[in-house]
Structures are given as C-alpha cells and as structure tokens.
Amino acid sequence: GAVVSQHPSRVICKSGTSVKIECRSLDFQATTMFWYRQFPKQSLMLMATSNEGSKATYEQGVEKDKFLINHASLTLSTLTVTSAHPEDSSFYICSASPTGLYGYTFGSGTRLTVV
Amino acid sequence: GESVGLHLPTLSVQEGDNSIINCAYSNSASDYFIWYKQESGKGPQFIIDIRSNMDKRQGQRVTVLLNKTVKHLSLQIAATQPGDSAVYFCAETQGYGNKLVFGAGTILRVKS
C-alpha cells in the first residue's frame, strides 16, 4: 500500500511555456502533499506544502506565482511551473502523507528540462 | 536540516564491511526521523525511521541511532553490498503529516 504516482517522469519544454506535474496517492487519502526540488548532487529542498481544499504554504524564497499548486482532491495535487526558464530545470518530487498517520511516500520524480 | 547549495560528501566502503552514515539535524523540536535511500533518477525510498522517544532502532541489516543531546542521527548498514550504493538522506519532522525536511545527504559507494 501507500503508493504515490507522479506524472510525467520526464518533460522537455520551451522557455516561456508552462508545465504541469501531477502527484496522485493511489491507495490512500492525503490531506497534505509536499513538493520538493532537487538539483544535481544536492539534497531535496522543500518548495511547498499542498493542503487539500486550501492554499498551499510556500517555503521562504519560493515564488508562489511561478510555482502554482492545486490540491483539489484528497488524492491529487498538481504543480504548475509557469513561464519556465532554463534555471527551472530540475528534478521535482512529490510526497504524500496518509491522513492522520506517520509516514511519507514519495513519487518517482519528474525531470524537467527547459530549453 | 536544510542544505542549500551543498554538494554531497562520499563514503567509500569495501563490500562486506559495515557502513556508518551520519547526519546532523537542525530542529530540537523534531520528533520523528527517517532515513531514505535514493538511486539515480528516482524518488527517495524509505529505509528506517525512529521517533524521539527512542535512541536506537534496528531493521534488517540497518540500525538507526538517535542522539538528541547533540541532534545527531546515524545509519549503520551491516555487511554492505553493491546494491547499497546510492545517496542516503536523513529527514526530520515535528508531528505527523507535517513538512519533512531533508539533511545534506551522503553518497555511499561500495567497492567490490
């Protein structure tokens, strides 16, 4: 149990376009999901906490207008990178925590390349 | 704790030896800690966890030690195998369902 599906696994987009990444909890409900970004040979940096039915909570230094998060249901959160630029190229990973329980399950990540 | 712009240190061990990976965490209020293994191009994979009311927990070939006095975690891997080669991260949180913050990470290379 506790499977998180992330889609797409890889995406290449042109500079200035927007890209949407989906994170789904397949067999549990997640009131809260988390979005991370990871640059090569670095740790996972928390970008934001996605809350079902309410606004996301962004970490300091993360532009909320650039990284739009929507958590419309208990099983789906989306991250949209708007007006992407080459410096947004990174590995984006989502995580979900079953409501009321300890434990975090991670998606397999999305490799975003902006050209 | 947070690791901004830091590159990962590397630990090289011989196959069959024991590995010890260390981590310093940042928040004295954190009460739940997790070790993850990450292979190239994949998401983190759960290894073992520990709550703050414990100082040691054992799994299969892995042991986690927690020293709250100095805010230090360690992961011990017994009889390290080539398949253990990966990047290892510690992570901390306060309460369930709250944000999970990752430490700097260590690259483990196992030499055959």
CSV table of C-alpha atoms in Angstrom, one decimal:
chain,number,residue,atom,x,y,z
A,1,GLY,CA,0.0,0.0,0.0
A,2,ALA,CA,0.8,3.7,0.2
A,3,VAL,CA,1.7,4.3,-3.5
A,4,VAL,CA,2.3,7.7,-4.9
A,5,SER,CA,2.2,8.2,-8.7
A,6,GLN,CA,3.9,11.1,-10.3
A,7,HIS,CA,3.4,12.1,-13.9
A,8,PRO,CA,5.2,12.8,-16.2
A,9,SER,CA,8.5,11.3,-15.4
A,10,ARG,CA,10.3,13.4,-17.9
A,11,VAL,CA,9.3,16.6,-19.7
A,12,ILE,CA,11.2,19.0,-22.0
A,13,CYS,CA,9.6,22.3,-22.7
A,14,LYS,CA,10.5,25.6,-24.3
A,15,SER,CA,11.5,28.6,-22.3
A,16,GLY,CA,8.4,30.7,-21.5
A,17,THR,CA,5.9,27.9,-21.6
A,18,SER,CA,4.2,26.3,-18.6
A,19,VAL,CA,4.4,22.7,-17.4
A,20,LYS,CA,2.0,20.8,-15.1
A,21,ILE,CA,3.2,17.9,-12.9
A,22,GLU,CA,0.7,15.6,-11.2
A,23,CYS,CA,1.0,13.8,-8.0
A,24,ARG,CA,-1.6,11.1,-7.1
A,25,SER,CA,-2.0,9.0,-4.0
A,26,LEU,CA,-3.3,5.7,-5.4
A,27,ASP,CA,-4.5,3.8,-2.4
A,28,PHE,CA,-4.8,6.3,0.4
A,29,GLN,CA,-6.1,9.8,1.1
A,30,ALA,CA,-3.7,12.6,1.7
A,31,THR,CA,-4.8,15.8,3.2
A,32,THR,CA,-1.3,17.1,2.8
A,33,MET,CA,1.2,16.6,0.0
A,34,PHE,CA,4.6,18.1,-0.4
A,35,TRP,CA,6.6,19.3,-3.4
A,36,TYR,CA,10.4,19.2,-3.5
A,37,ARG,CA,13.0,20.3,-6.0
A,38,GLN,CA,16.4,18.6,-6.3
A,39,PHE,CA,19.4,19.9,-8.3
A,40,PRO,CA,22.1,17.5,-9.3
A,41,LYS,CA,24.2,16.2,-6.4
A,42,GLN,CA,22.2,18.2,-3.9
A,43,SER,CA,19.6,17.4,-1.3
A,44,LEU,CA,15.8,17.7,-1.7
A,45,MET,CA,14.6,21.2,-1.0
A,46,LEU,CA,11.1,21.6,0.2
A,47,MET,CA,9.2,24.1,-2.0
A,48,ALA,CA,5.7,24.0,-0.6
A,49,THR,CA,3.1,22.1,1.4
A,50,SER,CA,-0.1,21.4,-0.6
A,51,ASN,CA,-3.2,21.4,1.5
A,52,GLU,CA,-6.4,19.9,0.2
A,53,GLY,CA,-9.1,22.5,-0.2
A,54,SER,CA,-7.0,25.4,0.8
A,55,LYS,CA,-4.0,27.5,-0.3
A,56,ALA,CA,-0.5,25.9,-0.4
A,57,THR,CA,2.1,27.0,2.1
A,58,TYR,CA,5.3,28.0,0.3
A,59,GLU,CA,8.8,27.9,1.8
A,60,GLN,CA,10.8,31.1,2.0
A,61,GLY,CA,12.3,32.1,-1.3
A,62,VAL,CA,9.8,30.1,-3.4
A,63,GLU,CA,7.7,32.2,-5.8
A,64,LYS,CA,4.1,31.2,-5.4
A,65,ASP,CA,3.1,32.9,-8.6
A,66,LYS,CA,5.7,30.9,-10.5
A,67,PHE,CA,5.0,27.6,-8.9
A,68,LEU,CA,1.3,27.2,-8.8
A,69,ILE,CA,0.0,24.4,-6.6
A,70,ASN,CA,-3.5,23.0,-6.7
A,71,HIS,CA,-4.8,20.3,-4.3
A,72,ALA,CA,-8.4,19.9,-5.4
A,73,SER,CA,-9.0,16.4,-4.0
A,74,LEU,CA,-7.7,14.1,-1.3
A,75,THR,CA,-5.7,12.1,-3.9
A,76,LEU,CA,-4.4,14.7,-6.4
A,77,SER,CA,-2.0,17.6,-6.2
A,78,THR,CA,-0.6,19.5,-9.2
A,79,LEU,CA,2.4,21.7,-9.5
A,80,THR,CA,2.5,24.1,-12.5
A,81,VAL,CA,5.8,25.7,-13.4
A,82,THR,CA,4.7,28.9,-15.2
A,83,SER,CA,6.8,30.8,-17.7
A,84,ALA,CA,9.6,28.2,-17.3
A,85,HIS,CA,13.2,29.2,-17.8
A,86,PRO,CA,16.3,27.1,-18.1
A,87,GLU,CA,17.2,27.7,-14.4
A,88,ASP,CA,13.9,25.9,-13.5
A,89,SER,CA,15.4,22.8,-15.0
A,90,SER,CA,15.5,20.3,-12.1
A,91,PHE,CA,14.1,17.1,-10.6
A,92,TYR,CA,10.7,17.7,-9.0
A,93,ILE,CA,9.5,15.2,-6.4
A,94,CYS,CA,6.2,15.0,-4.6
A,95,SER,CA,5.4,13.3,-1.3
A,96,ALA,CA,2.2,12.4,0.4
A,97,SER,CA,1.4,11.6,4.0
A,98,PRO,CA,-1.7,9.4,4.8
A,99,THR,CA,-4.1,11.5,6.7
A,100,GLY,CA,-3.6,11.1,10.5
A,101,LEU,CA,-0.7,8.7,10.3
A,102,TYR,CA,3.1,8.9,10.4
A,103,GLY,CA,4.9,8.1,7.2
A,104,TYR,CA,5.6,9.7,3.9
A,105,THR,CA,5.5,8.2,0.5
A,106,PHE,CA,7.4,9.7,-2.4
A,107,GLY,CA,6.7,9.8,-6.1
A,108,SER,CA,9.3,8.7,-8.6
A,109,GLY,CA,10.1,12.3,-9.6
A,110,THR,CA,9.8,14.4,-12.7
A,111,ARG,CA,12.9,15.5,-14.6
A,112,LEU,CA,12.1,18.9,-16.1
A,113,THR,CA,14.4,20.3,-18.8
A,114,VAL,CA,13.7,23.8,-20.1
A,115,VAL,CA,15.3,24.6,-23.4
B,1,GLY,CA,18.3,20.5,8.4
B,2,GLU,CA,18.2,22.5,5.2
B,3,SER,CA,21.1,22.1,2.9
B,4,VAL,CA,21.2,24.9,0.4
B,5,GLY,CA,23.8,24.6,-2.4
B,6,LEU,CA,25.9,22.0,-0.6
B,7,HIS,CA,27.4,19.1,-2.6
B,8,LEU,CA,27.2,15.7,-1.2
B,9,PRO,CA,30.1,14.0,0.7
B,10,THR,CA,31.1,10.5,-0.4
B,11,LEU,CA,31.7,7.4,1.8
B,12,SER,CA,33.5,4.6,0.1
B,13,VAL,CA,33.4,1.2,1.7
B,14,GLN,CA,34.5,-2.3,0.8
B,15,GLU,CA,31.9,-4.9,0.1
B,16,GLY,CA,31.1,-6.8,3.2
B,17,ASP,CA,32.2,-4.1,5.6
B,18,ASN,CA,29.9,-2.1,7.8
B,19,SER,CA,28.9,1.4,6.8
B,20,ILE,CA,28.1,4.3,9.1
B,21,ILE,CA,26.4,7.4,7.7
B,22,ASN,CA,26.0,10.4,9.9
B,23,CYS,CA,23.5,13.3,9.9
B,24,ALA,CA,23.1,16.4,12.0
B,25,TYR,CA,19.6,17.7,12.2
B,26,SER,CA,18.6,21.2,12.9
B,27,ASN,CA,15.3,21.4,14.9
B,28,SER,CA,15.4,20.3,18.5
B,29,ALA,CA,11.6,20.1,18.4
B,30,SER,CA,11.7,17.4,15.7
B,31,ASP,CA,10.2,14.2,17.0
B,32,TYR,CA,10.3,11.9,14.0
B,33,PHE,CA,13.2,11.0,11.8
B,34,ILE,CA,13.6,8.9,8.7
B,35,TRP,CA,16.4,7.6,6.6
B,36,TYR,CA,16.0,7.4,2.9
B,37,LYS,CA,17.9,5.8,0.1
B,38,GLN,CA,17.9,7.5,-3.3
B,39,GLU,CA,19.1,5.9,-6.5
B,40,SER,CA,19.9,8.0,-9.6
B,41,GLY,CA,16.8,9.4,-11.2
B,42,LYS,CA,14.4,8.0,-8.7
B,43,GLY,CA,12.5,9.3,-5.7
B,44,PRO,CA,13.6,8.6,-2.1
B,45,GLN,CA,13.0,5.1,-0.8
B,46,PHE,CA,12.2,4.6,2.9
B,47,ILE,CA,14.8,2.6,4.9
B,48,ILE,CA,14.0,3.0,8.6
B,49,ASP,CA,12.5,5.5,10.9
B,50,ILE,CA,12.8,6.4,14.6
B,51,ARG,CA,10.7,8.5,17.0
B,52,SER,CA,12.3,10.8,19.5
B,53,ASN,CA,11.3,8.7,22.5
B,54,MET,CA,13.8,6.1,21.3
B,55,ASP,CA,17.6,6.2,20.8
B,56,LYS,CA,18.0,3.0,18.7
B,57,ARG,CA,16.0,1.1,16.3
B,58,GLN,CA,17.0,-2.0,14.2
B,59,GLY,CA,15.8,-3.3,10.9
B,60,GLN,CA,17.1,-5.8,8.5
B,61,ARG,CA,20.8,-5.1,8.2
B,62,VAL,CA,20.2,-1.5,9.2
B,63,THR,CA,20.3,0.3,12.5
B,64,VAL,CA,19.4,3.9,13.3
B,65,LEU,CA,20.9,5.7,16.3
B,66,LEU,CA,19.5,9.0,17.6
B,67,ASN,CA,21.3,11.3,20.0
B,68,LYS,CA,19.0,14.1,20.9
B,69,THR,CA,21.6,15.9,23.1
B,70,VAL,CA,23.7,16.7,20.1
B,71,LYS,CA,21.0,16.5,17.4
B,72,HIS,CA,22.7,13.7,15.6
B,73,LEU,CA,21.5,10.7,13.7
B,74,SER,CA,23.4,7.8,12.3
B,75,LEU,CA,22.6,5.0,9.9
B,76,GLN,CA,24.5,1.8,10.2
B,77,ILE,CA,24.4,-0.7,7.4
B,78,ALA,CA,25.8,-4.2,8.1
B,79,ALA,CA,27.7,-6.2,5.5
B,80,THR,CA,27.4,-3.6,2.9
B,81,GLN,CA,26.5,-4.8,-0.6
B,82,PRO,CA,27.0,-3.3,-4.1
B,83,GLY,CA,23.2,-2.8,-4.2
B,84,ASP,CA,23.5,-0.4,-1.3
B,85,SER,CA,25.4,2.1,-3.4
B,86,ALA,CA,23.2,5.2,-3.5
B,87,VAL,CA,22.7,8.5,-1.9
B,88,TYR,CA,21.4,8.4,1.7
B,89,PHE,CA,19.4,11.2,3.3
B,90,CYS,CA,18.1,11.8,6.8
B,91,ALA,CA,14.9,13.7,7.2
B,92,GLU,CA,13.2,15.2,10.2
B,93,THR,CA,9.7,16.4,11.1
B,94,GLN,CA,7.6,17.5,14.0
B,95,GLY,CA,4.4,15.7,14.4
B,96,TYR,CA,2.7,13.5,11.8
B,97,GLY,CA,1.8,14.9,8.5
B,98,ASN,CA,3.9,18.0,8.9
B,99,LYS,CA,6.6,19.0,6.5
B,100,LEU,CA,9.6,16.7,6.2
B,101,VAL,CA,12.9,18.5,6.0
B,102,PHE,CA,15.9,16.7,4.4
B,103,GLY,CA,19.5,16.8,5.6
B,104,ALA,CA,22.5,17.2,3.3
B,105,GLY,CA,22.9,13.6,2.2
B,106,THR,CA,25.8,11.2,1.7
B,107,ILE,CA,26.9,9.3,-1.4
B,108,LEU,CA,27.7,5.7,-0.5
B,109,ARG,CA,30.0,3.8,-2.9
B,110,VAL,CA,30.6,0.1,-2.3
B,111,LYS,CA,33.7,-1.3,-3.8
B,112,SER,CA,33.7,-5.0,-4.8
